[in-house]
Coordinates of C-alpha atoms and ligand atoms in Angstrom, one line a residue:
X85 CA -21.1 1.8 10.8
X86 CA -21.3 5.2 9.3
X87 CA -23.7 7.0 11.7
X88 CA -24.0 10.2 9.7
X89 CA -25.2 8.1 6.7
X90 CA -27.5 6.1 8.9
X91 CA -29.1 9.2 10.5
X92 CA -29.3 11.1 7.2
X93 CA -31.2 8.3 5.5
X94 CA -34.0 8.6 8.0
X95 CA -34.3 12.4 8.2
X96 CA -37.8 13.2 6.6
X97 CA -36.6 16.3 4.9
X98 CA -37.0 15.2 1.3
X99 CA -33.4 16.1 0.6
X100 CA -30.6 13.9 -0.8
X101 CA -29.1 11.6 1.8
X102 CA -25.5 12.6 0.7
X103 CA -26.2 16.3 1.3
X104 CA -27.7 15.7 4.7
X105 CA -24.9 13.3 5.8
X106 CA -22.3 15.9 4.7
X107 CA -24.1 18.6 6.8
X108 CA -24.3 16.4 10.0
X109 CA -21.7 17.3 12.5
X110 CA -20.5 16.2 16.0
X111 CA -21.5 18.9 18.5
X112 CA -18.7 20.3 20.5
X113 CA -20.7 19.9 23.7
X114 CA -21.7 16.1 23.9
X115 CA -24.5 16.9 26.4
X116 CA -26.4 18.2 23.5
X117 CA -26.2 15.0 21.5
X118 CA -23.8 12.7 19.7
X119 CA -24.6 14.2 16.2
X120 CA -26.4 17.3 15.1
X121 CA -27.9 18.6 11.9
X122 CA -27.7 22.4 11.7
X123 CA -30.9 23.6 10.0
X124 CA -29.8 27.1 9.1
X125 CA -29.1 26.4 5.5
X126 CA -32.5 25.0 4.9
X127 CA -34.3 28.1 6.1
X128 CA -34.5 29.6 2.6
X129 CA -35.7 26.4 1.0
X130 CA -38.5 25.9 3.4
X131 CA -39.2 29.5 4.1
X132 CA -39.3 28.8 7.8
X133 CA -37.0 29.6 10.7
X134 CA -34.3 27.0 11.4
X135 CA -35.8 26.5 14.9
X136 CA -39.2 25.6 13.4
X137 CA -37.6 23.3 10.8
X138 CA -35.7 21.5 13.6
X139 CA -38.8 21.1 15.6
X140 CA -40.8 19.7 12.7
X141 CA -38.1 17.2 11.8
X142 CA -37.7 16.1 15.4
X143 CA -41.4 15.4 15.7
X144 CA -41.3 13.2 12.6
X145 CA -37.9 11.4 13.0
X146 CA -38.3 7.7 13.5
X147 CA -36.2 6.8 16.5
X148 CA -35.0 3.1 16.8
X149 CA -32.5 1.0 18.6
X150 CA -29.6 2.8 17.0
X151 CA -30.8 6.4 17.2
X152 CA -32.5 6.5 20.5
X153 CA -33.4 10.1 21.0
X154 CA -33.9 13.2 18.8
X155 CA -34.2 16.7 20.1
X156 CA -34.6 20.2 18.6
X157 CA -32.6 23.0 20.1
X158 CA -32.4 26.4 18.6
X159 CA -32.1 25.5 15.0
X160 CA -30.2 22.2 15.5
X161 CA -31.6 18.8 15.3
X162 CA -29.7 16.7 17.8
X163 CA -29.4 12.9 17.8
X164 CA -28.4 10.6 20.6
X165 CA -27.3 7.1 19.6
X166 CA -27.2 3.9 21.6
X167 CA -23.7 4.2 23.0
X168 CA -23.7 0.9 24.9
X169 CA -25.0 -0.9 21.9
X170 CA -22.3 0.5 19.7
X171 CA -19.6 -0.3 22.3
X172 CA -20.8 -3.9 22.7
X173 CA -21.0 -4.7 19.0
X174 CA -17.7 -2.9 18.2
X175 CA -15.7 -4.6 21.0
X176 CA -17.2 -8.0 20.2
X177 CA -16.2 -7.7 16.6
X178 CA -12.7 -6.6 17.3
X179 CA -12.2 -9.3 19.8
X180 CA -13.5 -11.9 17.3
X181 CA -11.6 -10.8 14.2
X182 CA -8.4 -9.5 15.9
X183 CA -5.7 -8.9 13.3
X184 CA -8.4 -9.4 10.6
X185 CA -10.6 -6.6 12.0
X186 CA -11.2 -4.2 9.1
X187 CA -10.7 -6.8 6.5
X188 CA -13.3 -8.1 4.1
X189 CA -13.8 -10.5 1.2
X190 CA -15.3 -7.9 -1.1
X191 CA -12.4 -8.5 -3.5
X192 CA -12.9 -12.2 -3.7
X193 CA -12.0 -13.5 -7.1
X194 CA -10.9 -10.2 -8.4
X195 CA -7.3 -9.1 -9.2
X196 CA -5.7 -5.7 -8.9
X197 CA -2.3 -5.2 -10.5
X198 CA -0.1 -2.6 -8.9
X199 CA 2.9 -1.3 -10.7
X200 CA 5.1 0.5 -8.1
X201 CA 8.6 1.3 -7.2
X202 CA 9.8 0.3 -10.7
X203 CA 13.4 1.0 -10.2
X204 CA 15.9 1.8 -12.9
X205 CA 18.8 -0.6 -13.2
X206 CA 22.2 0.9 -12.5
X207 CA 20.7 4.2 -11.4
X208 CA 20.5 5.6 -7.8
X209 CA 17.5 4.5 -5.8
X210 CA 16.9 7.9 -4.4
X211 CA 14.4 9.7 -2.3
X212 CA 12.2 10.3 -5.3
X213 CA 11.4 6.6 -5.2
X214 CA 10.2 6.7 -1.7
X215 CA 6.5 7.6 -2.4
X216 CA 6.0 5.1 -5.2
X217 CA 7.5 2.3 -3.1
X218 CA 5.6 3.0 0.1
X219 CA 2.3 4.1 -1.5
X220 CA 2.3 1.0 -3.8
X221 CA 3.3 -1.2 -0.9
X222 CA 0.4 0.1 1.3
X223 CA -2.1 -0.3 -1.6
X224 CA -0.8 -3.8 -2.1
X225 CA -1.5 -4.7 1.5
X226 CA -4.8 -2.8 1.6
X227 CA -6.2 -4.5 -1.4
X228 CA -5.0 -7.8 -0.1
X229 CA -6.8 -7.1 3.2
X230 CA -10.0 -6.5 1.3
X231 CA -9.8 -10.0 -0.3
X232 CA -8.4 -9.0 -3.7
X233 CA -5.6 -10.9 -5.3
X234 CA -3.0 -8.1 -5.4
X235 CA -0.1 -8.5 -7.9
X236 CA 2.8 -6.3 -7.2
X237 CA 4.8 -5.5 -10.2
X238 CA 8.2 -3.9 -10.3
X239 CA 8.4 -2.6 -13.9
X240 CA 12.2 -2.4 -14.0
X241 CA 13.8 0.3 -16.1
X242 CA 16.2 -2.2 -17.6
X243 CA 16.2 -1.2 -21.2
X244 CA 17.7 1.8 -23.0
X245 CA 20.8 3.4 -24.4
X246 CA 22.1 4.1 -20.9
X247 CA 23.3 0.5 -20.7
X248 CA 25.5 1.0 -23.7
X249 CA 27.0 4.0 -22.0
X250 CA 27.6 2.0 -18.8
X251 CA 29.4 -0.7 -20.6
X252 CA 31.6 1.9 -22.3
X253 CA 32.4 3.6 -19.0
X254 CA 33.1 0.3 -17.3
X255 CA 35.5 -0.9 -20.1
X256 CA 37.3 2.4 -20.0
X257 CA 37.6 3.1 -16.3
X258 CA 36.1 0.3 -14.3
X259 CA 37.4 -3.0 -12.9
X260 CA 35.6 -6.0 -11.6
X261 CA 36.9 -5.8 -8.0
X262 CA 36.0 -2.2 -7.4
X263 CA 32.5 -2.6 -8.8
X264 CA 32.0 -5.7 -6.7
X265 CA 33.0 -3.8 -3.7
X266 CA 31.3 -0.5 -4.4
X267 CA 28.1 -2.2 -5.7
X268 CA 25.5 0.2 -7.1
X269 CA 27.3 3.3 -6.0
X270 CA 30.4 2.3 -8.1
X271 CA 28.1 1.6 -11.0
X272 CA 26.4 4.9 -10.7
X273 CA 29.8 6.7 -10.4
X274 CA 30.8 5.2 -13.7
X275 CA 27.7 6.3 -15.4
X276 CA 28.0 9.8 -14.0
X277 CA 31.6 10.0 -15.2
X278 CA 30.5 8.9 -18.6
X279 CA 27.8 11.6 -18.7
X280 CA 30.3 14.2 -17.7
X281 CA 33.1 13.3 -20.0
X282 CA 31.6 11.7 -23.0
X283 CA 32.9 12.8 -26.4
X284 CA 31.2 12.4 -29.7
X285 CA 33.3 9.3 -30.3
X286 CA 32.5 7.8 -26.9
X287 CA 28.8 8.3 -27.6
X288 CA 29.0 6.4 -30.8
X289 CA 30.8 3.6 -29.0
X290 CA 28.0 3.5 -26.4
X291 CA 25.4 3.2 -29.1
X292 CA 27.4 0.3 -30.5
X293 CA 27.5 -1.4 -27.1
X294 CA 23.8 -1.0 -26.8
X295 CA 23.3 -2.6 -30.2
X296 CA 25.5 -5.4 -29.0
X297 CA 23.2 -6.1 -26.0
X298 CA 20.3 -6.0 -28.4
X299 CA 21.7 -8.5 -30.8
X300 CA 22.4 -10.9 -28.1
X301 CA 26.2 -10.5 -27.8
X302 CA 27.4 -12.6 -25.0
X303 CA 29.9 -10.3 -23.3
X304 CA 27.6 -7.3 -23.4
X305 CA 24.7 -9.2 -22.0
X306 CA 26.8 -10.7 -19.2
X307 CA 27.8 -7.2 -18.2
X308 CA 24.3 -6.0 -18.3
X309 CA 23.1 -8.9 -16.2
X310 CA 25.8 -8.2 -13.8
X311 CA 24.8 -4.6 -13.3
X312 CA 21.2 -5.7 -13.0
X313 CA 21.9 -8.2 -10.3
X314 CA 24.0 -5.7 -8.4
X315 CA 21.1 -3.2 -8.5
X316 CA 18.5 -5.7 -7.5
X317 CA 20.6 -7.1 -4.6
X318 CA 20.9 -3.5 -3.4
X319 CA 17.2 -2.5 -3.6
X320 CA 16.0 -5.7 -2.2
X321 CA 17.8 -5.0 1.1
X322 CA 15.9 -1.7 1.2
X323 CA 12.6 -3.4 0.3
X324 CA 13.2 -5.7 3.2
X325 CA 13.6 -2.8 5.6
X326 CA 10.4 -1.2 4.2
X327 CA 8.5 -4.5 4.3
X328 CA 7.9 -4.3 0.5
X329 CA 7.4 -7.2 -1.8
X330 CA 6.7 -8.0 -5.4
X331 CA 5.2 -10.8 -7.3
X332 CA 6.8 -9.9 -10.6
X333 CA 10.0 -8.1 -11.7
X334 CA 9.0 -8.1 -15.3
X335 CA 10.6 -4.8 -16.5
X336 CA 10.8 -3.0 -19.8
X337 CA 13.2 -5.5 -21.4
X338 CA 10.7 -8.3 -20.8
X339 CA 8.4 -6.7 -23.3
X340 CA 10.8 -6.4 -26.2
X341 CA 9.4 -9.4 -27.9
X342 CA 5.9 -8.7 -27.0
X343 CA 5.5 -5.4 -28.8
X344 CA 5.1 -6.6 -32.3
X345 CA 1.6 -8.1 -32.1
X346 CA 0.4 -4.8 -30.4
X347 CA 2.0 -2.7 -33.1
X348 CA 0.4 -5.0 -35.7
X349 CA -3.0 -4.4 -34.1
X350 CA -2.5 -0.6 -34.1
X351 CA -1.8 -0.9 -37.9
X352 CA -4.7 -3.1 -38.6
X353 CA -7.0 -0.7 -36.8
X354 CA -5.7 2.2 -38.9
X355 CA -4.4 4.0 -35.8
X356 CA -0.7 4.1 -36.8
X357 CA 0.3 7.1 -38.9
X358 CA 3.7 8.3 -40.0
X359 CA 5.0 11.6 -38.8
X360 CA 8.6 12.8 -39.7
X361 CA 9.6 9.2 -40.2
X362 CA 8.2 8.0 -36.9
X363 CA 5.2 5.8 -36.3
X364 CA 2.7 7.5 -34.1
X365 CA -0.9 7.5 -32.9
X366 CA -2.5 10.9 -33.6
X367 CA -4.1 12.2 -30.4
X368 CA -4.7 15.8 -31.6
X369 CA -8.5 15.4 -31.5
X370 CA -8.0 14.7 -27.7
X371 CA -5.8 17.7 -27.2
X372 CA -2.7 15.7 -26.7
X373 CA 0.6 15.4 -28.6
X374 CA 1.1 12.2 -30.7
X375 CA 2.0 9.0 -29.0
X376 CA 5.2 7.8 -30.5
X377 CA 5.2 4.0 -31.1
X378 CA 8.4 3.7 -33.1
X379 CA 11.1 6.2 -33.7
X380 CA 12.3 7.0 -37.2
X381 CA 15.2 4.6 -36.7
X382 CA 12.7 1.9 -35.8
X383 CA 13.5 1.8 -32.1
X384 CA 10.7 1.3 -29.5
X385 CA 10.1 3.8 -26.6
X386 CA 9.2 3.7 -23.0
X387 CA 5.6 4.1 -24.1
X388 CA 5.7 1.2 -26.6
X389 CA 6.9 -1.1 -23.8
X390 CA 4.1 0.2 -21.5
X391 CA 1.6 -0.5 -24.3
X392 CA 2.8 -4.1 -24.6
X393 CA 2.9 -4.4 -20.8
X394 CA -0.8 -3.4 -20.4
X395 CA -1.9 -6.0 -22.9
X396 CA 0.3 -8.6 -21.3
X397 CA -1.0 -7.9 -17.8
X398 CA -4.6 -8.0 -19.0
X399 CA -4.0 -11.3 -20.6
X400 CA -2.0 -13.0 -17.8
X401 CA -3.7 -11.5 -14.7
X402 CA -7.1 -10.5 -16.1
X403 CA -7.1 -7.6 -13.7
X404 CA -10.1 -5.7 -12.5
X405 CA -7.9 -2.7 -12.1
X406 CA -4.3 -2.0 -13.0
X407 CA -2.8 0.8 -11.0
X408 CA 0.3 2.7 -11.9
X409 CA 1.9 4.4 -8.9
X410 CA 4.0 6.9 -10.7
X411 CA 4.9 10.6 -10.1
X412 CA 2.6 13.3 -11.5
X413 CA 5.4 14.3 -14.0
X414 CA 4.2 11.4 -16.0
X415 CA 0.5 12.4 -16.2
X416 CA 0.6 13.1 -19.9
X417 CA 2.3 9.7 -20.6
X418 CA -0.4 7.8 -18.9
X419 CA -3.2 9.9 -20.4
X420 CA -1.8 9.1 -23.8
X421 CA -1.3 5.5 -23.1
X422 CA -4.8 4.9 -21.8
X423 CA -6.3 6.9 -24.6
X424 CA -4.4 4.7 -27.2
X425 CA -5.8 1.6 -25.6
X426 CA -9.3 3.0 -25.6
X427 CA -9.0 3.9 -29.2
X428 CA -7.9 0.3 -29.9
X429 CA -11.4 -0.6 -28.6
X430 CA -10.3 -2.3 -25.5
X431 CA -13.1 -2.0 -22.9
X432 CA -10.6 -2.5 -20.1
X433 CA -8.9 0.8 -20.9
X434 CA -11.2 2.3 -18.2
X435 CA -9.7 0.0 -15.6
X436 CA -6.2 1.5 -15.9
X437 CA -5.5 4.0 -13.2
X438 CA -2.6 6.4 -12.9
X439 CA -2.1 6.8 -9.1
X440 CA -0.1 10.0 -9.3
X441 CA 1.8 11.5 -6.4
X442 CA 3.8 14.6 -5.5
X443 CA 7.5 15.2 -5.0
X444 CA 9.4 14.5 -1.9
X445 CA 12.3 16.7 -1.0
X446 CA 14.5 17.0 2.1
X447 CA 14.2 20.0 4.4
X448 CA 17.9 20.6 3.9
X449 CA 18.5 20.1 0.2
X450 CA 17.3 19.4 -3.2
X451 CA 16.1 15.9 -4.2
X452 CA 18.2 15.0 -7.2
X453 CA 20.5 16.8 -9.6
X454 CA 21.5 15.7 -13.0
X455 CA 25.3 15.5 -12.3
X456 CA 25.0 12.8 -9.7
X457 CA 24.3 14.7 -6.5
X458 CA 21.4 12.6 -5.3
X459 CA 20.0 11.8 -2.0
X460 CA 20.0 8.1 -1.7
X461 CA 16.9 6.6 0.0
X462 CA 19.1 4.3 2.0
X463 CA 20.9 7.2 3.5
X464 CA 17.6 8.9 4.5
X465 CA 16.4 5.7 6.2
X466 CA 19.7 5.1 8.0
X467 CA 19.9 8.6 9.3
X468 CA 16.3 8.5 10.5
X469 CA 17.1 5.3 12.4
X470 CA 20.2 6.8 13.9
X471 CA 18.2 9.8 15.1
X472 CA 15.5 7.5 16.4
X473 CA 18.1 5.6 18.4
X474 CA 19.5 8.8 20.0
X475 CA 16.0 9.9 21.0
X476 CA 15.1 6.6 22.5
X477 CA 18.3 6.3 24.4
X478 CA 17.6 9.7 25.9
X479 CA 13.9 9.2 26.7
X480 CA 14.2 5.6 27.9
X481 CA 17.8 4.5 28.7
X482 CA 16.5 1.3 30.3
X483 CA 14.8 0.1 27.1
X484 CA 16.0 -3.3 25.9
X485 CA 16.6 -4.1 22.3
X486 CA 17.0 -0.4 21.5
X487 CA 18.5 -1.1 18.1
X488 CA 15.5 -3.1 17.0
X489 CA 13.1 -0.5 18.3
X490 CA 15.0 2.3 16.6
X491 CA 14.8 0.4 13.3
X492 CA 11.1 0.1 13.7
X493 CA 10.6 3.7 14.8
X494 CA 13.1 5.2 12.2
X495 CA 11.8 3.3 9.2
X496 CA 8.2 3.9 10.3
X497 CA 8.9 7.7 10.4
X498 CA 10.2 7.7 6.9
X499 CA 7.3 5.6 5.6
X500 CA 4.6 7.6 7.5
X501 CA 6.2 10.9 6.4
X502 CA 5.5 9.9 2.8
X503 CA 2.0 8.6 3.5
X504 CA 0.5 11.1 5.8
X505 CA -0.4 13.8 3.3
X506 CA -2.8 13.6 0.5
X507 CA -0.6 11.8 -2.1
X508 CA -0.7 14.4 -4.8
X509 CA 0.9 17.1 -2.5
X510 CA 4.6 17.8 -2.7
X511 CA 6.2 17.1 0.7
X512 CA 9.3 18.3 2.5
X513 CA 10.6 15.6 4.7
X514 CA 12.0 16.8 8.0
X515 CA 13.7 14.3 10.4
X516 CA 12.8 16.3 13.5
X517 CA 9.1 16.6 12.5
X518 CA 8.9 12.9 11.5
X519 CA 10.3 11.9 14.9
X520 CA 8.3 14.2 17.0
X521 CA 6.7 12.2 19.8
X522 CA 3.8 14.6 20.1
X523 CA 3.3 15.4 16.4
X524 CA 1.1 13.9 13.8
X525 CA 3.6 11.0 13.4
X526 CA 4.0 7.3 13.4
X527 CA 6.2 7.7 16.5
X528 CA 3.2 9.2 18.3
X529 CA 1.0 6.3 17.2
X530 CA 3.6 3.7 18.1
X531 CA 4.1 5.4 21.5
X532 CA 0.4 5.2 22.1
X533 CA 0.5 1.5 21.3
X534 CA 3.3 1.0 23.7
X535 CA 1.3 2.9 26.3
X536 CA -1.7 0.7 25.8
X537 CA 0.5 -2.3 26.0
X538 CA 1.9 -1.3 29.3
X539 CA -1.6 -0.6 30.8
X540 CA -2.6 -4.1 29.7
X541 CA 0.5 -5.7 31.1
X542 CA 0.0 -4.0 34.5
X543 CA -3.7 -5.0 34.5
X544 CA -3.1 -8.8 34.4
X545 CA -6.1 -10.8 33.7
X546 CA -9.5 -9.2 33.3
X547 CA -13.1 -10.1 32.6
X548 CA -13.5 -10.4 28.8
X549 CA -17.2 -10.1 28.6
X550 CA -19.3 -8.1 31.0
X551 CA -21.9 -5.5 31.4
X552 CA -21.1 -2.4 29.5
X553 CA -21.4 0.7 31.7
X554 CA -22.7 4.1 30.6
X555 CA -20.1 5.6 28.3
X556 CA -18.5 9.0 29.0
X557 CA -17.8 11.1 26.0
X558 CA -14.1 10.1 25.9
X559 CA -15.0 6.5 25.8
X560 CA -17.7 7.1 23.3
X561 CA -15.4 9.1 20.9
X562 CA -12.8 6.4 21.1
X563 CA -15.3 3.6 20.5
X564 CA -16.8 5.5 17.5
X565 CA -13.3 5.8 16.1
X566 CA -12.7 2.1 16.4
X567 CA -16.0 1.3 14.8
X568 CA -15.0 3.5 11.8
X569 CA -11.8 1.6 11.0
X570 CA -13.3 -0.7 8.3
X571 CA -14.6 2.4 6.6
X572 CA -11.2 4.0 6.6
X573 CA -9.8 0.9 5.0
X574 CA -12.5 1.0 2.2
X575 CA -12.0 4.6 1.6
X576 CA -8.2 4.3 1.3
X577 CA -8.7 1.6 -1.3
X578 CA -11.4 3.4 -3.2
X579 CA -9.5 6.6 -3.4
X580 CA -6.0 4.9 -3.8
X581 CA -5.2 7.1 -0.7
X582 CA -3.3 5.4 2.1
X583 CA -3.2 8.8 3.9
X584 CA -6.8 8.1 5.0
X585 CA -5.4 5.3 7.2
X586 CA -2.4 7.3 8.3
X587 CA -4.7 10.1 9.4
X588 CA -7.0 7.6 11.0
X589 CA -4.1 6.4 13.1
X590 CA -3.3 9.8 14.4
X591 CA -6.9 10.7 15.1
X592 CA -7.6 7.4 16.9
X593 CA -4.3 7.7 18.9
X594 CA -5.4 11.2 20.0
X595 CA -8.7 9.9 21.1
X596 CA -7.1 7.1 23.1
X597 CA -4.8 9.5 24.8
X598 CA -7.6 11.8 25.8
X599 CA -9.4 8.7 27.2
X600 CA -6.1 7.6 28.9
X601 CA -5.6 11.0 30.6
X602 CA -9.2 11.8 31.6
X603 CA -10.4 8.4 32.6
X604 CA -8.9 6.1 35.2
X605 CA -8.4 2.7 33.6
X606 CA -6.6 0.5 36.2
X607 CA -8.1 2.3 39.2
X608 CA -11.6 2.8 37.8
X609 CA -14.3 3.3 40.4
X610 CA -16.1 0.0 39.7
X611 CA -15.0 -3.4 38.5
X612 CA -17.2 -3.4 35.4
X613 CA -15.9 0.1 34.4
X614 CA -12.4 -1.2 34.8
X615 CA -13.0 -4.2 32.7
X616 CA -14.7 -2.2 30.0
X617 CA -11.9 0.3 29.9
X618 CA -9.3 -2.4 29.6
X619 CA -11.3 -4.0 26.7
X620 CA -11.4 -0.6 25.1
X621 CA -7.6 -0.3 25.6
X622 CA -6.9 -3.7 24.1
X623 CA -9.2 -3.1 21.2
X624 CA -7.4 0.2 20.5
X625 CA -4.1 -1.6 20.4
X626 CA -5.5 -4.2 18.0
X627 CA -6.9 -1.6 15.6
X628 CA -3.9 0.7 15.6
X629 CA -1.6 -2.3 15.1
X630 CA -3.8 -3.4 12.1
X631 CA -3.7 0.1 10.7
X632 CA 0.0 0.6 11.0
X633 CA 0.7 -2.9 9.6
X634 CA -1.3 -2.0 6.4
X635 CA 1.0 1.0 6.0
X636 CA 4.0 -1.2 6.4
X637 CA 4.9 0.1 9.8
X638 CA 5.8 -2.1 12.8
X639 CA 4.6 -1.7 16.4
X640 CA 7.2 -2.1 19.2
X641 CA 5.9 -3.5 22.5
X642 CA 7.9 -1.0 24.5
X643 CA 9.3 2.3 23.7
Ligands
LIG143 N1 11.1 3.4 -14.2 C1 10.3 4.5 -14.5 C2 10.8 5.8 -13.9 O1 11.7 5.8 -13.0 C3 8.9 4.3 -13.8 C4 8.1 3.2 -14.4 C5 6.7 3.3 -14.0 N2 5.9 2.2 -14.5 C6 5.5 2.1 -15.8 N3 4.8 1.1 -16.2 N4 5.7 3.1 -16.6 O2 10.4 6.9 -14.3

């Protein structure tokens, strides 16, 4: 339950609930109350002193079984809520729903398409793909958790003149054995070499090779399919490590025969105009450059394929929303695309959402350069896992299955690093920071889970239901955090912002650790206090596990 909202709705001040809720704070000294409304900013409005306003509101506030006490102290209106009631209902719900705590069926019968990762065939899968892959993967699970049918789409970059170049390069310098062995790296090397060495004549040959793919030439298509399968085999291994899955791999090529009807419709609606030989939709009235549908040579573009894809998805999936998890560099592309669909009179244009995110770079080097110096995502993951192994071996030499734990910790650190900040921010990934046991990291959260696990293990059996004792502030803060989890999930979905859940994890882990350090759990003074604290510990483990799982991060039992 959102207590601020609940309290604000009952304050008889004649002000908007949202404004009041935003003003309510948690007092630093909990003896004053669980929540407080500072009345200073209302003094001007009511032409009275904050102290008088607080007193007046206190005398008229309707206390109930949730908000049990209201007091005015020096310009603040303080509220006390029924802590025991909160603890009882929260623990019971977590114990009942377990790994489904935080889920809902609000999305029942609705579909959300999520276009993410969307790799380019025969090109490096580099650190620039990290955010789209893990953000999209998290949104996929979050929407699924809320009862939606989530459709994960990998809109492959599998169409374009670069495949003609690749075929030329392969025929010139490549051989089957080497490429089989070197996989995507060998393919990429060929492509880079072509870019570096291509002459006028080779470019012409590449164009011809592309035309051959287009016209269904068997050899050219066999080569293309081979490059494609090498790329997919490679990325699928990474997806597995990152716990990422897709329902569709329909890429750009898939839409080649689905563009014509859409282009026809643009024509019929009078939206297509000629400009320097090209067919475009004029977007000048909307302050945007023209959206090019067909080049002067009649070739389609990235945008044309996206246009066809949007119509296809609407028809096949009848989505309530279609998300495109793509870097902010493509802001204009999506603004244009959505505008064109709106101009075509499609009411669902408003359901298309560009979920834009910032750049990821490494602390010790640039992200990608044109001439092939790229940071492969696989290398970042492997390096992080190796570092995690070294840290674990030092901290806990006795730990069994170190390798497995290091994989969970290392992969988690990479994922969490990309999800912790507001998605639009550029981030600089640092191995040391990401693997800091005391930082705002997944390792910290995982370690907290291992700690909770170890307490529970040592406790043995304990009373499941029992009298709830008076809560101290540490217990109360933790309980409140656990009660807030369903709201965090909703907010992450509503704002397309998994960072809400990542931050929730760190915040809740901090509250647990405060509770763990300040309150005796196993050696509590009374049996009912011990039982309650153990329930709270187990509930924390459940909630943190659910939260990390939504982000695609595993939880080792021991660390
Ligand atoms: N393959 C594209 C790229 O790497 C991303 C595709 C995003 N999805 C889309 N429907 N345009 O830039």
